[in-house]
Amino acid sequence: MQKDLAMKKITVNLEQLARSSYDICIGNDIEGEIAQLIAQSLALSAPMRAPAAVISDSNVMSIHGERFLESLHRVGINATIVPFPAGESSKNILTVTKLAESLLDLGMDRSSKIIALGGGVVGDVAGFVASIYMRGIPHIQIPTSLIAQTDSSIGGKTAVDLPQGKNLLGTFLQPAAVFIDVRFLATLPEREFSNGMAEVIKYGLLNGEEFFSYIESNIGGIMHRETSALMAVVERCCRIKKGIVEIDEKEKGSRRFLNLGHTVGHAIEAAADYQISHGEAIAIGMLAALRLSSAILQLPNSVGERVERILRTAGIPTRLPSSVDTAAIFAKLKTDKKREGNKMNFILLQDIGLPLVADNVLQGLLTAIIEDLRQ
Ligand SMILES: NC(=O)c1ccc[n+]([C@@H]2O[C@H](COP(=O)([O-])OP(=O)(O)OC[C@H]3O[C@@H](n4cnc5c(N)ncnc54)[C@H](O)[C@@H]3O)[C@@H](O)[C@H]2O)c1
Ligand SMILES: [Zn+2]
């Protein structure tokens, strides 16, 4: 894997889907360049003084908002920050209507652009607002969390939650561009970084031995947030995600592989009333999927053992707390949004880099595996 720190550009090619392609730019400490690139894209599509709104959350705004806004103002962009309270609990339709009203107050019209500055919650909410405000305006993603930089900012899924469940209202709207500055990750709280690492390890398992081994042998540097390690990981994850989005934008086929660990993981999250973080839940979900794969597909046990070691170094618990009941997990599994009819789909691995969808998992086997993953 390369070690250089120059800005990288990855194009998400959607021409075959009759949709505009867009670039993902990745670098370290590139706020100035990002502002320049945004100014260029605004100049192409709208009068330079057309207002742009930076949608962000309260945490990211207080740490990074002022400096980011200054960089936009310096290149003549008429931008204002529109924040909402940080956290998944803000990812709802009320936040969407409040934001839309703020955009109206700012005079945003169909020629305006939204800039999403934040983690996955900001990206999902801002993308959703962009897809419905005045029947849709363009948006740019500037992800600041590890999950957002490696996953949620790419691919055009937008969503808000309903009281009944997560991501139940949503649209597909690809961003006009994605600008990733790994410098933002320096201020990400440790638990959030670990959460993102669970998804990074998932990418390693899906992609193949080379990237998986890279994560395994560089986990120390990644956890110390060394710039070269972050750049390498973020770039590789973006390439993997873009490759999947290009062939399966709407999750009919291979995009489903990204749900590795998520069938059981979502059920654990819901059974624990969201008191367990997403990353921690999917970590257990991945370990369950790997054990199922060993039982059904003869995946070597060593894969699960390697993943457990990496997870532990990444500060992610590898055992299910006793407070989360197996019956509650199964109750949630049965209401999974991604179920098809009566079939429960699990993403399993024949080998590292060789995922498949299985719908013939026996409940007894899964129960035994979940019980075995307890503390
Ligand atoms: N659209 C997709 O394809 C997709 C994919 C995966 C996840 N998601 C969604 O993303 C969300 C999870 O993303 P997330 O973990 O980024 O959540 P998040 O946006 O809530 O961010 C996590 C926490 O970190 C803070 N934060 C973010 N960047 C920071 C920074 N640089 N410095 C300091 N604090 C920072 C946030 O304020 C928040 O408190 C979920 O809602 C999930 O459904 C969407
Ligand atoms: Zn996830």
Tab-separated table of C-alpha atoms and ligand atoms in Angstrom:
chain	number	residue	atom	x	y	z
A	1	MET	CA	0.000	0.000	0.000
A	2	GLN	CA	1.276	3.480	-0.861
A	3	LYS	CA	2.483	5.865	1.797
A	4	ASP	CA	2.511	9.238	0.081
A	5	LEU	CA	0.402	12.073	1.405
A	6	ALA	CA	-0.427	13.924	-1.816
A	7	MET	CA	-4.103	14.643	-2.446
A	8	LYS	CA	-5.857	11.688	-4.086
A	9	LYS	CA	-8.771	11.904	-6.468
A	10	ILE	CA	-11.151	9.005	-7.001
A	11	THR	CA	-13.985	9.306	-9.514
A	12	VAL	CA	-17.307	7.604	-8.838
A	13	ASN	CA	-18.419	6.738	-12.348
A	14	LEU	CA	-22.174	6.637	-12.699
A	15	GLU	CA	-22.505	7.258	-16.432
A	16	GLN	CA	-23.695	3.719	-17.073
A	17	LEU	CA	-26.593	4.544	-14.741
A	18	ALA	CA	-27.271	7.769	-16.682
A	19	ARG	CA	-26.277	9.767	-13.641
A	20	SER	CA	-23.545	12.394	-13.136
A	21	SER	CA	-20.204	11.093	-11.962
A	22	TYR	CA	-18.433	12.811	-9.083
A	23	ASP	CA	-15.036	12.986	-7.460
A	24	ILE	CA	-13.861	12.038	-4.002
A	25	CYS	CA	-10.786	14.083	-3.029
A	26	ILE	CA	-8.732	12.805	-0.103
A	27	GLY	CA	-5.896	14.635	1.616
A	28	ASN	CA	-4.437	15.858	4.882
A	29	ASP	CA	-4.901	19.456	5.986
A	30	ILE	CA	-6.524	20.450	2.713
A	31	GLU	CA	-9.186	22.889	3.936
A	32	GLY	CA	-7.832	25.640	1.660
A	33	GLU	CA	-7.862	23.378	-1.393
A	34	ILE	CA	-11.371	22.181	-0.534
A	35	ALA	CA	-12.628	25.769	-0.397
A	36	GLN	CA	-11.013	26.485	-3.783
A	37	LEU	CA	-12.583	23.400	-5.353
A	38	ILE	CA	-16.011	24.287	-3.934
A	39	ALA	CA	-15.655	27.837	-5.267
A	40	GLN	CA	-14.819	26.454	-8.719
A	41	SER	CA	-17.824	24.152	-8.727
A	42	LEU	CA	-20.133	26.943	-7.504
A	43	ALA	CA	-18.829	29.290	-10.178
A	44	LEU	CA	-19.744	26.727	-12.815
A	45	SER	CA	-23.318	26.269	-11.661
A	46	ALA	CA	-24.522	29.407	-9.895
A	47	PRO	CA	-23.863	33.096	-9.341
A	48	MET	CA	-20.915	33.323	-6.948
A	49	ARG	CA	-22.941	35.239	-4.357
A	50	ALA	CA	-25.725	32.643	-4.263
A	51	PRO	CA	-25.949	31.573	-0.630
A	52	ALA	CA	-24.574	28.206	0.406
A	53	ALA	CA	-25.509	26.544	3.684
A	54	VAL	CA	-23.061	24.472	5.688
A	55	ILE	CA	-25.199	21.973	7.572
A	56	SER	CA	-23.317	20.677	10.600
A	57	ASP	CA	-23.904	19.405	14.113
A	58	SER	CA	-23.215	21.206	17.365
A	59	ASN	CA	-19.987	19.269	18.116
A	60	VAL	CA	-18.367	19.592	14.727
A	61	MET	CA	-19.451	23.215	14.422
A	62	SER	CA	-17.860	24.180	17.719
A	63	ILE	CA	-14.558	22.446	16.918
A	64	HIS	CA	-14.171	23.012	13.182
A	65	GLY	CA	-16.958	25.365	12.080
A	66	GLU	CA	-15.278	28.731	12.367
A	67	ARG	CA	-12.041	27.762	10.605
A	68	PHE	CA	-13.957	25.966	7.849
A	69	LEU	CA	-16.300	28.904	7.315
A	70	GLU	CA	-13.353	31.311	7.154
A	71	SER	CA	-11.751	29.193	4.439
A	72	LEU	CA	-14.981	29.449	2.411
A	73	HIS	CA	-15.290	33.201	2.966
A	74	ARG	CA	-11.657	33.675	1.932
A	75	VAL	CA	-12.467	32.384	-1.556
A	76	GLY	CA	-15.622	34.485	-1.794
A	77	ILE	CA	-18.263	31.876	-0.975
A	78	ASN	CA	-21.311	33.358	0.739
A	79	ALA	CA	-21.773	30.544	3.255
A	80	THR	CA	-23.547	30.338	6.598
A	81	ILE	CA	-23.446	27.466	9.099
A	82	VAL	CA	-26.797	25.920	9.951
A	83	PRO	CA	-26.268	23.581	12.906
A	84	PHE	CA	-28.447	21.061	14.699
A	85	PRO	CA	-27.811	19.260	18.014
A	86	ALA	CA	-25.280	16.410	17.625
A	87	GLY	CA	-26.410	12.808	17.880
A	88	GLU	CA	-28.552	10.140	16.272
A	89	SER	CA	-31.579	11.505	18.185
A	90	SER	CA	-31.515	14.537	15.850
A	91	LYS	CA	-31.774	12.324	12.762
A	92	ASN	CA	-35.492	12.867	12.328
A	93	ILE	CA	-37.996	14.673	10.176
A	94	LEU	CA	-38.384	17.543	12.663
A	95	THR	CA	-34.704	18.411	12.187
A	96	VAL	CA	-35.287	18.266	8.431
A	97	THR	CA	-38.177	20.745	8.507
A	98	LYS	CA	-36.287	23.087	10.859
A	99	LEU	CA	-33.261	23.021	8.567
A	100	ALA	CA	-35.438	23.637	5.504
A	101	GLU	CA	-36.990	26.666	7.204
A	102	SER	CA	-33.513	27.995	8.038
A	103	LEU	CA	-32.500	27.567	4.391
A	104	LEU	CA	-35.550	29.568	3.325
A	105	ASP	CA	-34.642	32.294	5.832
A	106	LEU	CA	-31.171	32.421	4.279
A	107	GLY	CA	-32.713	32.972	0.851
A	108	MET	CA	-31.560	29.628	-0.522
A	109	ASP	CA	-33.168	28.860	-3.862
A	110	ARG	CA	-32.781	26.224	-6.551
A	111	SER	CA	-29.350	27.585	-7.484
A	112	SER	CA	-28.014	27.212	-3.916
A	113	LYS	CA	-25.874	24.393	-2.609
A	114	ILE	CA	-25.764	22.521	0.670
A	115	ILE	CA	-22.437	21.564	2.197
A	116	ALA	CA	-22.602	18.744	4.763
A	117	LEU	CA	-19.807	19.094	7.350
A	118	GLY	CA	-19.908	16.316	9.912
A	119	GLY	CA	-20.303	12.635	10.606
A	120	GLY	CA	-22.784	10.181	9.165
A	121	VAL	CA	-25.747	11.802	10.891
A	122	VAL	CA	-24.999	15.181	9.329
A	123	GLY	CA	-24.339	13.587	5.944
A	124	ASP	CA	-27.568	11.584	5.974
A	125	VAL	CA	-29.717	14.505	7.180
A	126	ALA	CA	-28.113	17.123	4.911
A	127	GLY	CA	-28.387	14.757	1.926
A	128	PHE	CA	-32.046	14.154	2.725
A	129	VAL	CA	-32.736	17.900	2.955
A	130	ALA	CA	-30.867	18.455	-0.337
A	131	SER	CA	-32.949	15.801	-2.045
A	132	ILE	CA	-36.279	17.419	-1.131
A	133	TYR	CA	-35.592	21.162	-0.695
A	134	MET	CA	-37.374	22.859	-3.608
A	135	ARG	CA	-37.557	19.404	-5.217
A	136	GLY	CA	-33.832	18.910	-4.909
A	137	ILE	CA	-30.639	20.962	-4.885
A	138	PRO	CA	-27.017	19.777	-5.109
A	139	HIS	CA	-24.967	18.967	-2.043
A	140	ILE	CA	-21.327	18.404	-1.229
A	141	GLN	CA	-20.204	15.977	1.447
A	142	ILE	CA	-17.334	16.898	3.786
A	143	PRO	CA	-17.200	13.938	6.154
A	144	THR	CA	-15.463	14.362	9.512
A	145	SER	CA	-15.911	10.995	11.274
A	146	LEU	CA	-14.219	7.733	10.322
A	147	ILE	CA	-17.577	6.162	9.413
A	148	ALA	CA	-18.439	9.110	7.211
A	149	GLN	CA	-14.992	9.271	5.549
A	150	THR	CA	-14.937	5.563	4.731
A	151	ASP	CA	-18.584	4.825	4.094
A	152	SER	CA	-21.609	7.079	4.570
A	153	SER	CA	-20.490	10.118	2.531
A	154	ILE	CA	-20.180	7.989	-0.611
A	155	GLY	CA	-23.015	6.306	-2.413
A	156	GLY	CA	-25.923	8.705	-2.147
A	157	LYS	CA	-28.033	7.047	0.520
A	158	THR	CA	-29.784	9.699	2.605
A	159	ALA	CA	-32.053	8.995	5.553
A	160	VAL	CA	-33.747	9.996	8.753
A	161	ASP	CA	-35.124	7.753	11.490
A	162	LEU	CA	-38.685	7.167	12.641
A	163	PRO	CA	-39.603	6.211	16.225
A	164	GLN	CA	-40.204	2.695	14.839
A	165	GLY	CA	-36.684	2.278	13.481
A	166	LYS	CA	-33.563	3.704	11.901
A	167	ASN	CA	-33.300	5.026	8.343
A	168	LEU	CA	-36.958	4.344	7.538
A	169	LEU	CA	-37.381	7.562	5.539
A	170	GLY	CA	-34.824	8.218	2.875
A	171	THR	CA	-33.869	8.933	-0.687
A	172	PHE	CA	-31.026	8.233	-3.073
A	173	LEU	CA	-29.170	11.404	-4.037
A	174	GLN	CA	-25.549	11.249	-5.069
A	175	PRO	CA	-23.442	14.183	-3.836
A	176	ALA	CA	-21.899	16.625	-6.313
A	177	ALA	CA	-18.510	15.951	-4.709
A	178	VAL	CA	-16.929	14.464	-1.593
A	179	PHE	CA	-13.957	16.202	0.038
A	180	ILE	CA	-12.131	14.251	2.736
A	181	ASP	CA	-9.588	15.891	5.023
A	182	VAL	CA	-8.194	13.230	7.363
A	183	ARG	CA	-7.053	16.048	9.667
A	184	PHE	CA	-10.647	16.184	10.964
A	185	LEU	CA	-10.157	12.719	12.458
A	186	ALA	CA	-7.660	14.111	15.005
A	187	THR	CA	-10.523	15.445	17.130
A	188	LEU	CA	-12.866	12.474	16.808
A	189	PRO	CA	-13.585	10.958	20.262
A	190	GLU	CA	-11.892	7.588	20.783
A	191	ARG	CA	-15.131	5.606	20.981
A	192	GLU	CA	-16.300	7.088	17.681
A	193	PHE	CA	-12.968	6.243	16.072
A	194	SER	CA	-13.275	2.648	17.300
A	195	ASN	CA	-16.806	2.525	15.925
A	196	GLY	CA	-15.463	3.439	12.503
A	197	MET	CA	-12.719	0.831	12.809
A	198	ALA	CA	-15.351	-1.911	13.048
A	199	GLU	CA	-16.518	-0.875	9.562
A	200	VAL	CA	-12.928	-0.622	8.296
A	201	ILE	CA	-12.245	-4.199	9.438
A	202	LYS	CA	-15.451	-5.205	7.631
A	203	TYR	CA	-14.048	-3.665	4.419
A	204	GLY	CA	-10.851	-5.647	4.954
A	205	LEU	CA	-12.805	-8.885	5.198
A	206	LEU	CA	-14.834	-8.065	2.091
A	207	ASN	CA	-11.935	-6.826	-0.019
A	208	GLY	CA	-9.273	-9.485	0.345
A	209	GLU	CA	-6.200	-10.694	2.168
A	210	GLU	CA	-3.942	-7.792	1.104
A	211	PHE	CA	-6.022	-5.003	2.700
A	212	PHE	CA	-7.018	-7.210	5.625
A	213	SER	CA	-3.336	-7.931	6.386
A	214	TYR	CA	-2.529	-4.228	5.978
A	215	ILE	CA	-5.058	-3.391	8.707
A	216	GLU	CA	-3.762	-6.244	10.861
A	217	SER	CA	-0.121	-5.207	10.652
A	218	ASN	CA	-0.762	-1.444	10.864
A	219	ILE	CA	-3.461	-1.414	13.528
A	220	GLY	CA	-1.094	0.373	15.964
A	221	GLY	CA	-0.401	3.240	13.551
A	222	ILE	CA	-4.046	3.477	12.563
A	223	MET	CA	-5.154	3.663	16.201
A	224	HIS	CA	-2.508	6.361	16.813
A	225	ARG	CA	-4.101	8.142	13.863
A	226	GLU	CA	-0.842	8.455	11.963
A	227	THR	CA	-1.551	10.477	8.868
A	228	SER	CA	-0.082	8.009	6.372
A	229	ALA	CA	-2.058	5.119	7.879
A	230	LEU	CA	-5.295	7.146	7.901
A	231	MET	CA	-4.790	8.251	4.307
A	232	ALA	CA	-4.131	4.676	3.184
A	233	VAL	CA	-7.157	3.267	5.018
A	234	VAL	CA	-9.580	6.015	3.982
A	235	GLU	CA	-8.456	5.859	0.354
A	236	ARG	CA	-8.792	2.083	0.176
A	237	CYS	CA	-12.235	2.082	1.812
A	238	CYS	CA	-13.433	4.816	-0.564
A	239	ARG	CA	-12.191	2.778	-3.541
A	240	ILE	CA	-13.997	-0.314	-2.294
A	241	LYS	CA	-17.233	1.584	-1.635
A	242	LYS	CA	-17.112	3.400	-4.979
A	243	GLY	CA	-16.539	0.120	-6.790
A	244	ILE	CA	-19.635	-1.337	-5.187
A	245	VAL	CA	-21.792	1.775	-5.700
A	246	GLU	CA	-20.857	1.915	-9.392
A	247	ILE	CA	-22.242	-1.523	-10.060
A	248	ASP	CA	-25.084	-1.574	-7.533
A	249	GLU	CA	-26.272	1.907	-6.580
A	250	LYS	CA	-29.594	0.783	-5.098
A	251	GLU	CA	-28.444	-2.278	-3.128
A	252	LYS	CA	-29.982	-4.969	-5.291
A	253	GLY	CA	-26.842	-7.108	-5.473
A	254	SER	CA	-23.258	-6.721	-4.311
A	255	ARG	CA	-23.925	-3.557	-2.225
A	256	ARG	CA	-25.629	-5.972	0.161
A	257	PHE	CA	-22.200	-7.399	1.004
A	258	LEU	CA	-21.575	-4.183	2.950
A	259	ASN	CA	-24.106	-5.565	5.424
A	260	LEU	CA	-21.565	-8.127	6.656
A	261	GLY	CA	-22.110	-8.307	10.416
A	262	HIS	CA	-25.122	-5.994	10.176
A	263	THR	CA	-28.008	-8.499	10.255
A	264	VAL	CA	-27.077	-9.698	13.738
A	265	GLY	CA	-25.471	-6.324	14.579
A	266	HIS	CA	-28.672	-4.326	13.966
A	267	ALA	CA	-30.650	-6.842	16.003
A	268	ILE	CA	-28.154	-6.502	18.893
A	269	GLU	CA	-28.307	-2.687	18.706
A	270	ALA	CA	-32.102	-2.708	18.793
A	271	ALA	CA	-32.306	-5.426	21.490
A	272	ALA	CA	-29.946	-3.315	23.620
A	273	ASP	CA	-32.153	-0.256	23.066
A	274	TYR	CA	-29.213	1.413	21.320
A	275	GLN	CA	-27.183	1.407	24.551
A	276	ILE	CA	-24.497	-0.472	22.569
A	277	SER	CA	-22.828	1.549	19.821
A	278	HIS	CA	-23.262	0.565	16.176
A	279	GLY	CA	-19.588	-0.372	15.814
A	280	GLU	CA	-19.650	-2.565	18.914
A	281	ALA	CA	-22.838	-4.277	17.764
A	282	ILE	CA	-21.586	-4.994	14.251
A	283	ALA	CA	-18.278	-6.223	15.653
A	284	ILE	CA	-20.186	-8.975	17.484
A	285	GLY	CA	-22.342	-9.402	14.366
A	286	MET	CA	-19.209	-9.904	12.260
A	287	LEU	CA	-17.798	-12.453	14.694
A	288	ALA	CA	-21.147	-14.287	14.545
A	289	ALA	CA	-21.089	-14.178	10.725
A	290	LEU	CA	-17.524	-15.548	10.679
A	291	ARG	CA	-18.444	-18.413	13.021
A	292	LEU	CA	-21.495	-19.179	10.886
A	293	SER	CA	-19.172	-19.132	7.861
A	294	SER	CA	-16.810	-21.575	9.559
A	295	ALA	CA	-19.717	-23.884	10.415
A	296	ILE	CA	-21.459	-23.715	7.024
A	297	LEU	CA	-18.761	-22.795	4.502
A	298	GLN	CA	-15.593	-24.150	6.128
A	299	LEU	CA	-14.063	-20.691	6.527
A	300	PRO	CA	-10.904	-21.319	8.597
A	301	ASN	CA	-11.431	-20.528	12.310
A	302	SER	CA	-8.214	-18.505	12.144
A	303	VAL	CA	-10.075	-15.705	10.305
A	304	GLY	CA	-12.405	-15.158	13.255
A	305	GLU	CA	-9.441	-15.294	15.650
A	306	ARG	CA	-7.518	-12.685	13.625
A	307	VAL	CA	-10.577	-10.414	13.563
A	308	GLU	CA	-11.009	-10.751	17.340
A	309	ARG	CA	-7.390	-9.736	17.893
A	310	ILE	CA	-7.696	-6.685	15.624
A	311	LEU	CA	-10.987	-5.656	17.237
A	312	ARG	CA	-9.445	-5.857	20.699
A	313	THR	CA	-6.470	-3.714	19.633
A	314	ALA	CA	-8.970	-1.252	18.163
A	315	GLY	CA	-10.648	-0.996	21.574
A	316	ILE	CA	-13.830	-2.764	20.495
A	317	PRO	CA	-15.402	-5.319	22.855
A	318	THR	CA	-15.653	-8.796	21.339
A	319	ARG	CA	-18.160	-10.281	23.751
A	320	LEU	CA	-21.880	-9.686	24.033
A	321	PRO	CA	-22.952	-8.164	27.380
A	322	SER	CA	-25.229	-10.380	29.467
A	323	SER	CA	-27.816	-7.562	29.552
A	324	VAL	CA	-28.677	-8.274	25.903
A	325	ASP	CA	-31.050	-11.196	25.759
A	326	THR	CA	-30.789	-13.800	22.965
A	327	ALA	CA	-34.597	-13.976	22.647
A	328	ALA	CA	-34.706	-10.181	22.214
A	329	ILE	CA	-32.047	-10.428	19.478
A	330	PHE	CA	-34.126	-13.035	17.624
A	331	ALA	CA	-37.283	-10.938	18.033
A	332	LYS	CA	-35.462	-8.029	16.351
A	333	LEU	CA	-33.983	-10.303	13.666
A	334	LYS	CA	-37.513	-11.228	12.672
A	335	THR	CA	-38.480	-7.600	12.058
A	336	ASP	CA	-35.308	-6.704	10.124
A	337	LYS	CA	-36.092	-4.126	7.412
A	338	LYS	CA	-33.824	-5.945	4.963
A	339	ARG	CA	-35.647	-9.255	5.264
A	340	GLU	CA	-37.154	-10.597	2.100
A	341	GLY	CA	-40.407	-12.389	2.852
A	342	ASN	CA	-39.695	-15.003	5.488
A	343	LYS	CA	-36.042	-15.298	4.630
A	344	MET	CA	-33.357	-13.925	6.888
A	345	ASN	CA	-30.352	-12.987	4.785
A	346	PHE	CA	-26.864	-13.244	6.217
A	347	ILE	CA	-23.669	-12.159	4.529
A	348	LEU	CA	-21.141	-14.951	5.045
A	349	LEU	CA	-17.583	-15.459	3.841
A	350	GLN	CA	-16.231	-18.397	1.901
A	351	ASP	CA	-12.851	-16.805	2.436
A	352	ILE	CA	-11.429	-13.337	3.083
A	353	GLY	CA	-12.585	-11.341	0.042
A	354	LEU	CA	-15.217	-13.899	-0.977
A	355	PRO	CA	-18.607	-12.916	0.483
A	356	LEU	CA	-21.948	-14.468	-0.359
A	357	VAL	CA	-25.584	-14.078	0.708
A	358	ALA	CA	-26.981	-17.051	2.656
A	359	ASP	CA	-30.627	-17.489	3.564
A	360	ASN	CA	-30.445	-21.018	4.979
A	361	VAL	CA	-28.975	-20.294	8.403
A	362	LEU	CA	-30.493	-22.534	11.081
A	363	GLN	CA	-31.779	-20.738	14.157
A	364	GLY	CA	-30.275	-23.381	16.468
A	365	LEU	CA	-26.779	-22.835	15.069
A	366	LEU	CA	-27.064	-19.063	15.345
A	367	THR	CA	-28.378	-19.337	18.921
A	368	ALA	CA	-25.398	-21.493	19.913
A	369	ILE	CA	-22.972	-19.031	18.302
A	370	ILE	CA	-24.557	-16.008	19.989
A	371	GLU	CA	-24.483	-17.767	23.368
A	372	ASP	CA	-20.828	-18.590	22.794
A	373	LEU	CA	-20.058	-14.909	22.154
A	374	ARG	CA	-21.117	-13.902	25.662
A	375	GLN	CA	-18.764	-12.637	28.349
B	1	LIG	N1	-25.728	6.807	4.102
B	1	LIG	C1	-25.004	5.723	4.287
B	1	LIG	O1	-24.644	5.014	3.351
B	1	LIG	C2	-24.604	5.373	5.691
B	1	LIG	C3	-23.624	4.383	5.899
B	1	LIG	C4	-23.217	4.133	7.206
B	1	LIG	C5	-23.764	4.848	8.271
B	1	LIG	N2	-24.719	5.790	8.026
B	1	LIG	C6	-25.300	6.561	9.133
B	1	LIG	O2	-24.253	7.321	9.739
B	1	LIG	C7	-24.554	7.530	11.102
B	1	LIG	C8	-23.348	7.169	11.918
B	1	LIG	O3	-22.262	7.973	11.514
B	1	LIG	P1	-21.272	8.609	12.582
B	1	LIG	O4	-20.727	7.553	13.445
B	1	LIG	O5	-20.342	9.495	11.852
B	1	LIG	O6	-22.284	9.441	13.512
B	1	LIG	P2	-22.343	10.966	13.942
B	1	LIG	O7	-22.503	11.860	12.793
B	1	LIG	O8	-23.352	11.039	15.030
B	1	LIG	O9	-20.896	11.233	14.555
B	1	LIG	C9	-20.514	10.600	15.748
B	1	LIG	C10	-20.128	11.642	16.810
B	1	LIG	O10	-18.867	12.199	16.468
B	1	LIG	C11	-18.955	13.614	16.400
B	1	LIG	N3	-17.983	14.029	15.395
B	1	LIG	C12	-18.018	13.804	14.058
B	1	LIG	N4	-16.894	14.234	13.502
B	1	LIG	C13	-16.122	14.745	14.481
B	1	LIG	C14	-14.823	15.322	14.533
B	1	LIG	N5	-14.058	15.413	13.446
B	1	LIG	N6	-14.355	15.746	15.733
B	1	LIG	C15	-15.117	15.609	16.866
B	1	LIG	N7	-16.319	15.055	16.882
B	1	LIG	C16	-16.819	14.627	15.699
B	1	LIG	C17	-20.383	13.910	16.104
B	1	LIG	O11	-20.749	15.203	16.542
B	1	LIG	C18	-21.090	12.821	16.900
B	1	LIG	O12	-21.191	13.195	18.252
B	1	LIG	C19	-25.777	6.680	11.419
B	1	LIG	O13	-26.912	7.501	11.485
B	1	LIG	C20	-25.870	5.736	10.234
B	1	LIG	O14	-27.187	5.324	9.967
B	1	LIG	C21	-25.139	6.067	6.766
B	2	ZN	ZN	-22.605	-0.030	9.715
